[in-house]
Tab-separated table of C-alpha atoms in Angstrom:
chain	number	residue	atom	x	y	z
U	116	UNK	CA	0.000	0.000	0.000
U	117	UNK	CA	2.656	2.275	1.046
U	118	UNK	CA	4.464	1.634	-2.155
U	119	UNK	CA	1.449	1.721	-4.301
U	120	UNK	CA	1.134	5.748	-2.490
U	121	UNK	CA	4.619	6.434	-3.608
U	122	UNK	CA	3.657	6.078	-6.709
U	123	UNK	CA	0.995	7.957	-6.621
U	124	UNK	CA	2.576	10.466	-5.178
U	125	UNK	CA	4.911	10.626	-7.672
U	126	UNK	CA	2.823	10.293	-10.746
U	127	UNK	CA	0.786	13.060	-9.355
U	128	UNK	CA	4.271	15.351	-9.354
U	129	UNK	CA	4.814	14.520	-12.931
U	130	UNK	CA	1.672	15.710	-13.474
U	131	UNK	CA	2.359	19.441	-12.210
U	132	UNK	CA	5.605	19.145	-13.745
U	133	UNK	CA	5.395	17.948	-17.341
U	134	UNK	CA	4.795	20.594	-19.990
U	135	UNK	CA	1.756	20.300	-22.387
U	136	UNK	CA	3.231	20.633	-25.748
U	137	UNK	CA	0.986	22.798	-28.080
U	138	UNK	CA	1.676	21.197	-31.538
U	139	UNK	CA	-0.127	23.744	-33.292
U	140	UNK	CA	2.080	26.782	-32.812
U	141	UNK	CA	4.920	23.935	-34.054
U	142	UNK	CA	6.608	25.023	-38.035
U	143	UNK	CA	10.041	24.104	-37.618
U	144	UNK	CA	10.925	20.766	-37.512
U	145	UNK	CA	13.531	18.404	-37.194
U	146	UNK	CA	13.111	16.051	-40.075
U	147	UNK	CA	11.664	12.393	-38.246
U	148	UNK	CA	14.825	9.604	-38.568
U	149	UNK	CA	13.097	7.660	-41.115
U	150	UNK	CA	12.750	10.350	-43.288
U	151	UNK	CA	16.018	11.781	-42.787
U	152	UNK	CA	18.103	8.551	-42.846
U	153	UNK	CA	16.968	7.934	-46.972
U	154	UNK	CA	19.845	11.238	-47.135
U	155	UNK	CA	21.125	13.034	-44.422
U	156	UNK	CA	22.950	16.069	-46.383
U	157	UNK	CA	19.575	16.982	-48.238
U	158	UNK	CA	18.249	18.235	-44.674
U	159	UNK	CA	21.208	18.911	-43.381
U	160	UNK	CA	23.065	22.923	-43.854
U	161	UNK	CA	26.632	22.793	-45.200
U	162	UNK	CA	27.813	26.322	-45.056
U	163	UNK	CA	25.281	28.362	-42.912
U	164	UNK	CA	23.425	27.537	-39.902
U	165	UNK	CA	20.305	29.399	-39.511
U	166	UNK	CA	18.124	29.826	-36.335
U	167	UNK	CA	18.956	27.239	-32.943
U	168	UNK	CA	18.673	23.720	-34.741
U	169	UNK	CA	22.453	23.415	-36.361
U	170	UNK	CA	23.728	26.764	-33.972
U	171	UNK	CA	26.467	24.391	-32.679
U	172	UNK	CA	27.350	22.525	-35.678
U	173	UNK	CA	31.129	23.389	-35.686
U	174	UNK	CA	31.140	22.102	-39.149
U	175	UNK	CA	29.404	25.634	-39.879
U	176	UNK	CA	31.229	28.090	-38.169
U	177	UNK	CA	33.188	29.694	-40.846
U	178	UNK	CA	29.860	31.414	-41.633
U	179	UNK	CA	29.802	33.480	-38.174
U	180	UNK	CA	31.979	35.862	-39.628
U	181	UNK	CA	30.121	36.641	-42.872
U	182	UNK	CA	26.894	36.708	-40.805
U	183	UNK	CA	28.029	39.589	-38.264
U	184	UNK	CA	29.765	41.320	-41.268
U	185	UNK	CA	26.502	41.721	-43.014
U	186	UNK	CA	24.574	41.772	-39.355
U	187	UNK	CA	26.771	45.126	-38.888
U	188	UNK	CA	26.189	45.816	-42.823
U	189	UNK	CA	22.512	45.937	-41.853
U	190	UNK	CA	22.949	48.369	-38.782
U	191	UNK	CA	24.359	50.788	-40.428
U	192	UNK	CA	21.156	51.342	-42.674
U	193	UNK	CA	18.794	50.400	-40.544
U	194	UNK	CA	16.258	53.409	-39.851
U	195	UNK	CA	15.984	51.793	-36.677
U	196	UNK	CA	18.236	51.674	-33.926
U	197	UNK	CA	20.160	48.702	-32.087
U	198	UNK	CA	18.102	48.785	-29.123
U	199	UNK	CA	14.667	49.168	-31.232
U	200	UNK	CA	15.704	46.260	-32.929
U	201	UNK	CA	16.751	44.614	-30.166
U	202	UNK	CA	13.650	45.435	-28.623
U	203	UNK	CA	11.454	43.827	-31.302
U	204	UNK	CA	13.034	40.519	-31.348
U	205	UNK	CA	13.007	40.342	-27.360
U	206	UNK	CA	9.164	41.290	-27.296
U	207	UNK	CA	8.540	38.226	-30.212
U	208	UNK	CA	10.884	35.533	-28.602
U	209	UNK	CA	8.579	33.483	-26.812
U	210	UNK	CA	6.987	33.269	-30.126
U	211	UNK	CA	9.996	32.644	-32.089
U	212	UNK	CA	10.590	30.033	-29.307
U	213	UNK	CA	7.211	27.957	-29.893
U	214	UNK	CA	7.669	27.756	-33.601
U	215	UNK	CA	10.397	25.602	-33.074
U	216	UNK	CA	9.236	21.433	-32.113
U	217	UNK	CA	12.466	21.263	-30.343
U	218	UNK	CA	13.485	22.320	-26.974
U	219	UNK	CA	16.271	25.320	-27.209
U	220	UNK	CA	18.662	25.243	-24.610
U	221	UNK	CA	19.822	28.779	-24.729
U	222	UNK	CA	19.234	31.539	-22.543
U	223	UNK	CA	16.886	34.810	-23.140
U	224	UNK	CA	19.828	36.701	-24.246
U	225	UNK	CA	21.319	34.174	-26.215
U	226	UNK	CA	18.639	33.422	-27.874
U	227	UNK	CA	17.627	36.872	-29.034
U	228	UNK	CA	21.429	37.443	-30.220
U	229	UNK	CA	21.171	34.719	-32.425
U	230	UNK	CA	17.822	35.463	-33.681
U	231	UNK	CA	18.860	38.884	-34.293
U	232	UNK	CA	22.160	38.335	-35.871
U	233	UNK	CA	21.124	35.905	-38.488
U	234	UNK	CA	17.700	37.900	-39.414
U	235	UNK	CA	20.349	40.464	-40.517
U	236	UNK	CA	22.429	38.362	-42.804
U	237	UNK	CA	19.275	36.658	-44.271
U	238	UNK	CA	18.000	40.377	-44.663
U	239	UNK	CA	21.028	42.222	-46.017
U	240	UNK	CA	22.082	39.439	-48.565
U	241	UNK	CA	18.997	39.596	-50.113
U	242	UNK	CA	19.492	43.150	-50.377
U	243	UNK	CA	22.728	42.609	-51.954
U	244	UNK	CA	21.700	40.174	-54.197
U	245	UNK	CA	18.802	42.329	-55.692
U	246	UNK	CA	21.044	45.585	-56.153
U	247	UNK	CA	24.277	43.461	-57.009
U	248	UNK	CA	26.427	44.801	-54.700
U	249	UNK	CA	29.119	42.951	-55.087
U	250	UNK	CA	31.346	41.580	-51.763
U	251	UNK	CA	32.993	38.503	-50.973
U	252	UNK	CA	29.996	36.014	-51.120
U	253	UNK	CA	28.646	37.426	-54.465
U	254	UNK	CA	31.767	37.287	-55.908
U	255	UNK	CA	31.919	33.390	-55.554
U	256	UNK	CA	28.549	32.031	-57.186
U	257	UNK	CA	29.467	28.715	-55.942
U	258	UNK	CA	29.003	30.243	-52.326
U	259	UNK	CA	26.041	32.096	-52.623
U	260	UNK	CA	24.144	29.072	-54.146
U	261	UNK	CA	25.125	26.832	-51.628
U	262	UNK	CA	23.725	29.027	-48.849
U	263	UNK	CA	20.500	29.487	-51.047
U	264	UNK	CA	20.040	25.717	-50.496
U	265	UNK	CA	21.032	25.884	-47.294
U	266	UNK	CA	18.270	28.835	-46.513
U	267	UNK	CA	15.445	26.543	-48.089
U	268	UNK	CA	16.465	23.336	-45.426
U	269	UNK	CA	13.399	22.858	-43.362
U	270	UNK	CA	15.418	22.569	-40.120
U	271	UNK	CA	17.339	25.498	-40.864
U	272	UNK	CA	14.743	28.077	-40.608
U	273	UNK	CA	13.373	31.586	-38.901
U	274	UNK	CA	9.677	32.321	-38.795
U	275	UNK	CA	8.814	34.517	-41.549
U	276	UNK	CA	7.587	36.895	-38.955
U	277	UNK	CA	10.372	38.141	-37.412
U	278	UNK	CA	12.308	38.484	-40.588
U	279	UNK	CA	9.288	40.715	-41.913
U	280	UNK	CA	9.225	42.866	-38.651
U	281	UNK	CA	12.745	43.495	-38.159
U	282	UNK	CA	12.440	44.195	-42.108
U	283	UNK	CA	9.732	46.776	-42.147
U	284	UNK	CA	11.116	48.678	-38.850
U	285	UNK	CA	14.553	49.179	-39.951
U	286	UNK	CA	13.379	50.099	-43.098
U	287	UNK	CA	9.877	51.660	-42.643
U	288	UNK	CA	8.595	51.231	-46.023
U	289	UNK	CA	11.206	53.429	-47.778
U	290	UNK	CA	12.997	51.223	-49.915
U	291	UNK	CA	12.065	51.903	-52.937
U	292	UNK	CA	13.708	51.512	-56.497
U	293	UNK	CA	12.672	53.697	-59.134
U	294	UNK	CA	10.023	54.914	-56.887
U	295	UNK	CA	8.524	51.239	-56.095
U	296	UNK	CA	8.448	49.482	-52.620
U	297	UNK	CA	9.600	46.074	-52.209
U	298	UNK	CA	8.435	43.650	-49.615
U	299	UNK	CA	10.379	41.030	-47.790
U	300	UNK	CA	8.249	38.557	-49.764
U	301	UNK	CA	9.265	40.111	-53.422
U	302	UNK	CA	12.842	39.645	-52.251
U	303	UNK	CA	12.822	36.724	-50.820
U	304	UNK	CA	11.195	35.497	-54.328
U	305	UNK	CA	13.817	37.186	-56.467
U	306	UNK	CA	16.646	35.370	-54.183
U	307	UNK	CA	15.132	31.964	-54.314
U	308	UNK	CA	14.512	32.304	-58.391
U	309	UNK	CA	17.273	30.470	-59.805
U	310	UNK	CA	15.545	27.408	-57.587
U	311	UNK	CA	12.384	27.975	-59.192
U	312	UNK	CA	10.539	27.469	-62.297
U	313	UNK	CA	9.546	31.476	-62.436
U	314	UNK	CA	6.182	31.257	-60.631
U	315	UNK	CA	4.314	34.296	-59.452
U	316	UNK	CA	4.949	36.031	-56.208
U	317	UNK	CA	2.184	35.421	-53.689
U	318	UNK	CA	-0.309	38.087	-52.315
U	319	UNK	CA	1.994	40.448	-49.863
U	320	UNK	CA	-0.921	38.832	-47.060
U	321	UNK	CA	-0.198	35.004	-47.529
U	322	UNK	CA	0.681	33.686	-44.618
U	323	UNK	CA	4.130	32.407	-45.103
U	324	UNK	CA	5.432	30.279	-42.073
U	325	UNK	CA	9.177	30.612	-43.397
U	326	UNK	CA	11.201	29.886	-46.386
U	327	UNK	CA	10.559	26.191	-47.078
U	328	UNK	CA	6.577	27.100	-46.835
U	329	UNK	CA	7.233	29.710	-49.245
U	330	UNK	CA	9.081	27.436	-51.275
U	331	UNK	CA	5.715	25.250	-51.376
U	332	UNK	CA	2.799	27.920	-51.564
U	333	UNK	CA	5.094	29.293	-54.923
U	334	UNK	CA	4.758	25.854	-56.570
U	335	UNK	CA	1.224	25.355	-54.906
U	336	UNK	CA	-1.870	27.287	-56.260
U	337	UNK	CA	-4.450	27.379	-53.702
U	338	UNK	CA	-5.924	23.780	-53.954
U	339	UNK	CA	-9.544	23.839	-54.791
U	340	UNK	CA	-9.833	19.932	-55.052
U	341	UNK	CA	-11.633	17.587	-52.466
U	342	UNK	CA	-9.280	14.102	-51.133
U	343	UNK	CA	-10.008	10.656	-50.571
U	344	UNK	CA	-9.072	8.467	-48.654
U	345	UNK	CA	-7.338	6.395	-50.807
U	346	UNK	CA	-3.991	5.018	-52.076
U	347	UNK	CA	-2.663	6.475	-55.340
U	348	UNK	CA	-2.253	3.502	-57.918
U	349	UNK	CA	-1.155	3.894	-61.368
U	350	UNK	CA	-0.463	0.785	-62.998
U	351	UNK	CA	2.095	1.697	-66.047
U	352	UNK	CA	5.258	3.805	-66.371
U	353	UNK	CA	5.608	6.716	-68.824
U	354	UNK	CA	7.145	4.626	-71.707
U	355	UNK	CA	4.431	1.698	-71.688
U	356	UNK	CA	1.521	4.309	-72.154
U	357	UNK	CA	3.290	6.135	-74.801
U	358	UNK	CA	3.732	2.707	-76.517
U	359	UNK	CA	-0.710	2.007	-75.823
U	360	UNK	CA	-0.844	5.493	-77.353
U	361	UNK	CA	-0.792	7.703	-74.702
U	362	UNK	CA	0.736	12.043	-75.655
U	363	UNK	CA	2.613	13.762	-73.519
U	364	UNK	CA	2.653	17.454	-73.653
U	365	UNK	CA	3.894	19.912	-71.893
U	366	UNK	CA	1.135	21.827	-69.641
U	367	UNK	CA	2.232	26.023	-69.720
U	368	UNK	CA	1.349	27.614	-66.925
U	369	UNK	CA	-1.707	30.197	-66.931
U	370	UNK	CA	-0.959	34.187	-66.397
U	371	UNK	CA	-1.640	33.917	-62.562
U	372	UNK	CA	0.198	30.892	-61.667
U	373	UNK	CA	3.025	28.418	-61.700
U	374	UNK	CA	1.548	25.343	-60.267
U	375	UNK	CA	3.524	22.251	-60.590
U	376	UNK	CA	0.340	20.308	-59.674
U	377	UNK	CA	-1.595	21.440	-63.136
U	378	UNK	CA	-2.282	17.739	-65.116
U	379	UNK	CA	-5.077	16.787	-67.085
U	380	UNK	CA	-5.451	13.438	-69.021
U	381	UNK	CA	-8.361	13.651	-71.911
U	382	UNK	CA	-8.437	12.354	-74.933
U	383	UNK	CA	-4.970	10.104	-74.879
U	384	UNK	CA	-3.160	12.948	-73.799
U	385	UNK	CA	-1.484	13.911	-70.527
U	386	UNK	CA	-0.506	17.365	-69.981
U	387	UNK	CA	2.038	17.776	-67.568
U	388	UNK	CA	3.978	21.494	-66.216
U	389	UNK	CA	7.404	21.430	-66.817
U	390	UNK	CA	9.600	21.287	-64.040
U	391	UNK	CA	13.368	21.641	-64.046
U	392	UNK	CA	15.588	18.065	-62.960
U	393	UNK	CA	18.869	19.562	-61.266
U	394	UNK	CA	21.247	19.060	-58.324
U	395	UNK	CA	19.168	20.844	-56.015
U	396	UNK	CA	15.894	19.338	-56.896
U	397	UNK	CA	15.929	16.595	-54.595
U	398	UNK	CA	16.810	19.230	-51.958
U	399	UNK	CA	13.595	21.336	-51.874
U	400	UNK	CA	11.827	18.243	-52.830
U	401	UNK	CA	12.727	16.382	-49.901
U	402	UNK	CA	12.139	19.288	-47.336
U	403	UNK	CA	8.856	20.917	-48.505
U	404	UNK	CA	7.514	16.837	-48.379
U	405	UNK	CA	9.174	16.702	-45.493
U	406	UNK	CA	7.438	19.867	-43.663
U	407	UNK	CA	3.900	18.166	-45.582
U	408	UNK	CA	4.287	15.038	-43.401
U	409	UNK	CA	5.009	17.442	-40.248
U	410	UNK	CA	3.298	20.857	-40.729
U	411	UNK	CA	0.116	19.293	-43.390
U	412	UNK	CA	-0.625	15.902	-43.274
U	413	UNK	CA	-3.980	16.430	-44.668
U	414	UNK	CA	-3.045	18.294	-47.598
U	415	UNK	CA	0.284	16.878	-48.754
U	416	UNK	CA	-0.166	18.136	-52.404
U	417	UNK	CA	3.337	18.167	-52.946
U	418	UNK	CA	3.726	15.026	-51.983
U	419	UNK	CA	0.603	14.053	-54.516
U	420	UNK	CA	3.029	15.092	-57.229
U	421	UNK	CA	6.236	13.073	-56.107
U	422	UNK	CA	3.970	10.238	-56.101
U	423	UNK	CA	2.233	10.445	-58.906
U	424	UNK	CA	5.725	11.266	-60.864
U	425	UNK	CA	7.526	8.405	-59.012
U	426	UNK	CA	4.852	6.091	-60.689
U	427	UNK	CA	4.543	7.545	-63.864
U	428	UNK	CA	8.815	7.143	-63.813
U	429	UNK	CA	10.343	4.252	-62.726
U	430	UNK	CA	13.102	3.186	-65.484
U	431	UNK	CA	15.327	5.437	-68.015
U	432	UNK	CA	12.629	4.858	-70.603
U	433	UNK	CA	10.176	6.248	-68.803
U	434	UNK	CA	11.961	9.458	-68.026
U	435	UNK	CA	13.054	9.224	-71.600
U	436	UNK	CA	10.064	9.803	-72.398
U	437	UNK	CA	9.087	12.750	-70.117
U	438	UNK	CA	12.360	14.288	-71.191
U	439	UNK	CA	11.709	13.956	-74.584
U	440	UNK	CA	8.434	15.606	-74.320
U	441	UNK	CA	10.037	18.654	-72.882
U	442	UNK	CA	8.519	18.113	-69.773
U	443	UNK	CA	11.758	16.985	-67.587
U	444	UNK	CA	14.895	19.439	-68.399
U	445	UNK	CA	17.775	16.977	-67.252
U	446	UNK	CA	20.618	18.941	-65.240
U	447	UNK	CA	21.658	16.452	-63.087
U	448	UNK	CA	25.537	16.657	-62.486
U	449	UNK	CA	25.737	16.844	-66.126
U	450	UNK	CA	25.576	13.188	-66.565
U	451	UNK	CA	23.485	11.202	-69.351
U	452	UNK	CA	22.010	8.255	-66.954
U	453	UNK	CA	18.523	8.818	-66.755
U	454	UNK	CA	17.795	6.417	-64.137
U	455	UNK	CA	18.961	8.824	-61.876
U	456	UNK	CA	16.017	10.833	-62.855
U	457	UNK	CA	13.854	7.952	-61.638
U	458	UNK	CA	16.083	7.454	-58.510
U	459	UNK	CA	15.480	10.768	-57.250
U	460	UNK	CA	11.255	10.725	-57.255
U	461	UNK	CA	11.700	6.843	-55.893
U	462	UNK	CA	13.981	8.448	-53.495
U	463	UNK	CA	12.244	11.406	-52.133
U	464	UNK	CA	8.471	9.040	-51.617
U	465	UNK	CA	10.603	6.904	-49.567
U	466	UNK	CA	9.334	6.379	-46.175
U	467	UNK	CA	6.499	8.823	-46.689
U	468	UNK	CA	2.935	8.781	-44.712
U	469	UNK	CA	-0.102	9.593	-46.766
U	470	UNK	CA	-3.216	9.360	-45.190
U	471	UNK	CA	-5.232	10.405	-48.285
U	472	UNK	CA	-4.906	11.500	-51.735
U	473	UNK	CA	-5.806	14.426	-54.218
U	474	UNK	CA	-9.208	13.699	-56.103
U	475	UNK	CA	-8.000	14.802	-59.158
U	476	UNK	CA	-4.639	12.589	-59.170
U	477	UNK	CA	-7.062	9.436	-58.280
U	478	UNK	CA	-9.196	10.179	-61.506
U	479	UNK	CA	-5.872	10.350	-63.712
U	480	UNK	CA	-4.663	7.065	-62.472
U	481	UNK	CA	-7.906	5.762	-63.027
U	482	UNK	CA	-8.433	7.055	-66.695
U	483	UNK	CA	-4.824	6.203	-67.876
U	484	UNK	CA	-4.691	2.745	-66.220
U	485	UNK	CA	-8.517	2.430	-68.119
U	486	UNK	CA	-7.014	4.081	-71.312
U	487	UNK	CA	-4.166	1.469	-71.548
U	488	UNK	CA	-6.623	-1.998	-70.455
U	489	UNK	CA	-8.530	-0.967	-73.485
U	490	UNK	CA	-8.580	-3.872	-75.743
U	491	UNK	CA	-7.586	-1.754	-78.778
U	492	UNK	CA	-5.232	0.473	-76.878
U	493	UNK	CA	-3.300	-2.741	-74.752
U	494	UNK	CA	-2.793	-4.760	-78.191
U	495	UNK	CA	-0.962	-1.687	-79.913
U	496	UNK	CA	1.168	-1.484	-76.834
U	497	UNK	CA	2.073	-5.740	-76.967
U	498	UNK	CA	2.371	-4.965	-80.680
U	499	UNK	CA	4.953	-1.555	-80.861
U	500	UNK	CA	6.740	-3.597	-77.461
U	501	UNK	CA	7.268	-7.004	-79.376
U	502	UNK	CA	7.938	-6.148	-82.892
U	503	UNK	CA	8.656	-1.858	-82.877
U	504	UNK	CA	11.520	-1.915	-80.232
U	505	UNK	CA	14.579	-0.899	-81.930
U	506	UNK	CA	14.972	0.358	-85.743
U	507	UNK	CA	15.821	-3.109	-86.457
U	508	UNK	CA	13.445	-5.097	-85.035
U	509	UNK	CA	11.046	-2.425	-86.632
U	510	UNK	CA	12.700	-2.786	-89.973
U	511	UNK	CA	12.403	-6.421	-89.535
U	512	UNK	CA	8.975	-6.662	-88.555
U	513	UNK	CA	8.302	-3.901	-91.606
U	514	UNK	CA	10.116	-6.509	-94.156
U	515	UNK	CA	8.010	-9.609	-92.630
U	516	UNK	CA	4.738	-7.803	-92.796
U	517	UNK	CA	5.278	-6.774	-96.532
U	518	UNK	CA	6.697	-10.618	-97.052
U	519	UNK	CA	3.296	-11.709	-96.012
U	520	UNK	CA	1.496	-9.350	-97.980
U	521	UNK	CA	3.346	-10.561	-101.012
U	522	UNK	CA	3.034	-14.279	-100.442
U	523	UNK	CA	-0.269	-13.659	-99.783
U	524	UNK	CA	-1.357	-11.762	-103.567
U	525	UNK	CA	1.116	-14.659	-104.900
U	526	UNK	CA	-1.396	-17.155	-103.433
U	527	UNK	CA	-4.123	-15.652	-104.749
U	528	UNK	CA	-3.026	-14.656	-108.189
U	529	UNK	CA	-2.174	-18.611	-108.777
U	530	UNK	CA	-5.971	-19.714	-107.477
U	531	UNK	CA	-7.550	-17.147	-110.461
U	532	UNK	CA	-4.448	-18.764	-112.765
U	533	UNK	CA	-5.827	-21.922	-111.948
């Protein structure tokens, strides 16, 4: 009994003591094991640490230097003062603090410094970059790309706040260029462009939770389909529906967006946007899936797509065939082996948790795996696959069909002879 109390007792204490964790105010992760373990360096920073995750990487810090150069850099413009700015990030730290999932063992003043300091460089390279002011990480494209990547990890991350209140107080709205203001947003956009395939800016009143959301609302119209409940399931690669018939075409973006997510199969034809295949692909890939299985794991559209492309490539003919359509531009260390193309979308869906599945992606699968059953449609494919191969099989095939053709009239010019 008395042991039974202790217990109690005890069990009661953790009670008062344990901390309720409020998973909503959560959008900075640390990328879960089995996600991570598929490729550690695609989540992990390898020049600049951002924000309290990688702060004590010692692998990273070269990049203190840089960062107080252009945190001083940014002082010395600021319309605001040091202790203003000080002031702001104090007053939004146990904000900061609850976007991150982790615990952060640093102290008030710590923690603010940080915060503070690398707002500044994120701030003033942008600015650099836009007016091409050139210093010792513009000079080195190499460099500045790297950090790019680096500023798009999902575990290397600020909220989006903070960087647009310490923007808009030490600037005040005066920035202008040939008379015209430009937000955090439109620079953020213009820094992250060589990443991108050109899509619009967003409204100045999205709500951005950092830089790997932004990187996934610019690909990511606002979706307006409904989701079911069901696994994604398409039965043939790219190459064996172009032999039952199937067109691919390249689907251009409308005026007011850039959405990646913009296919429609009708009439034999699938029309797919064109998306760029490079070294940093899998990189943005893997993080903005990454903060869909964390952040929205009821509306992983991203994740849709890598699905959906994974299936539609999974050997070097089928991303033959996207390439040749114009749909995949091929970058990928400058190599020709296009199985790496498949690798990377087999790669990225690795390990990942759907618990449902775009409506509109379900009715593709459906209609293309439906397209290619059709008796008509399934014996062109068995024909071009057994006899149309290569040029000579084709040639071969050719010389035996007009063979029979001629043994045939042979035949029947003897039976009237006769």
């Amino acid at each position: 009994m008395e042991n039974g109390d202790s217990v109690t007792i005890e069990l009661q204490a953790l009670l008062k003591k344990t901390p309720l964790i409020e998973t909503k105010s959560f959008s900075i992760y640390k990328v879960p094991d089995q996600i991570r373990q598929s490729n550690v360096e695609a989540y992990t920073p390898m020049l600049v640490s951002i924000g309290p995750l990688h702060h004590d990487d010692p692998r990273l810090q070269k990049m203190e230097d840089y960062k107080l150069l252009y945190y001083k850099y940014f002082t010395q413009i600021s319309n605001a003062s040091l202790p203003e700015l000080v002031s702001c990030v104090r007053k939004l730290e146990p904000r900061i603090r609850a976007s991150y999932s982790e615990k952060i063992n640093l102290t008030a003043d710590e923690f603010v410094k940080m915060i503070l300091v690398d707002s500044a460089f994120i701030i003033e390279l942008f600015f650099r970059v836009k007016w091409k002011k050139d210093d010792v990480i513009l000079s080195q494209p190499w460099l500045l790309i790297r950090i790019a990547y680096d500023l798009i990890l999902l575990e290397n991350q600020l909220p989006f706040f903070v960087l647009e209140e310490l923007y808009n107080l030490a600037y005040a709205l005066v920035v202008t260029n040939g008379g015209h203001e430009f937000s955090l947003m439109h620079l953020a956009v213009s820094f992250f462009s060589f990443i991108l395939n050109n899509p619009p800016e967003p409204a100045h009143d999205s709500s951005i939770l950092h830089f790997t959301d932004m990187i996934r609302c610019l690909y990511l119209k606002q979706p307006s389909c409904g989701r079911e409940r069901k696994q994604m399931a398409l039965s043939y690669g790219a190459n064996e529906l172009s032999e039952a018939g199937v067109k691919f075409i390249v689907n251009k973006p409308s005026a007011s967006h850039g959405c990646i997510l913009d296919m429609e199969f009708k009439n034999g034809t699938l029309r797919i946007p064109h998306i760029e295949v490079h070294d940093g692909t899998e990189i943005w890939l893997r993080n903005v899936v990454a903060l869909e299985q964390c952040y929205y794991p009821y509306k992983h559209y991203i994740s849709d797509y890598v699905r959906f492309i994974g299936q539609l490539i999974r050997t070097q003919k089928d991303a033959g065939v996207l390439i040749k359509a114009g749909i995949i531009d091929y970058m990928i260390g400058g190599g020709n082996d296009l199985s790496s193309v498949a690798k990377l979308f087999s790669d990225v869906r690795n390990n990942m948790v759907v618990t449902s599945t775009s409506v509109d992606y379900l009715q593709i699968c459906d209609d293309m795996n439906a397209y290619y059953n059709h008796p008509w449609h399934s014996k062109m494919a068995t024909l071009r696959r057994d006899y149309f191969t290569t040029p000579w099989t084709t040639v071969a095939s050719i010389a035996g069909i007009v063979l029979l053709i001629l043994t045939v009239i042979q035949t029947v010019c003897s039976l009237l002879q006769v």
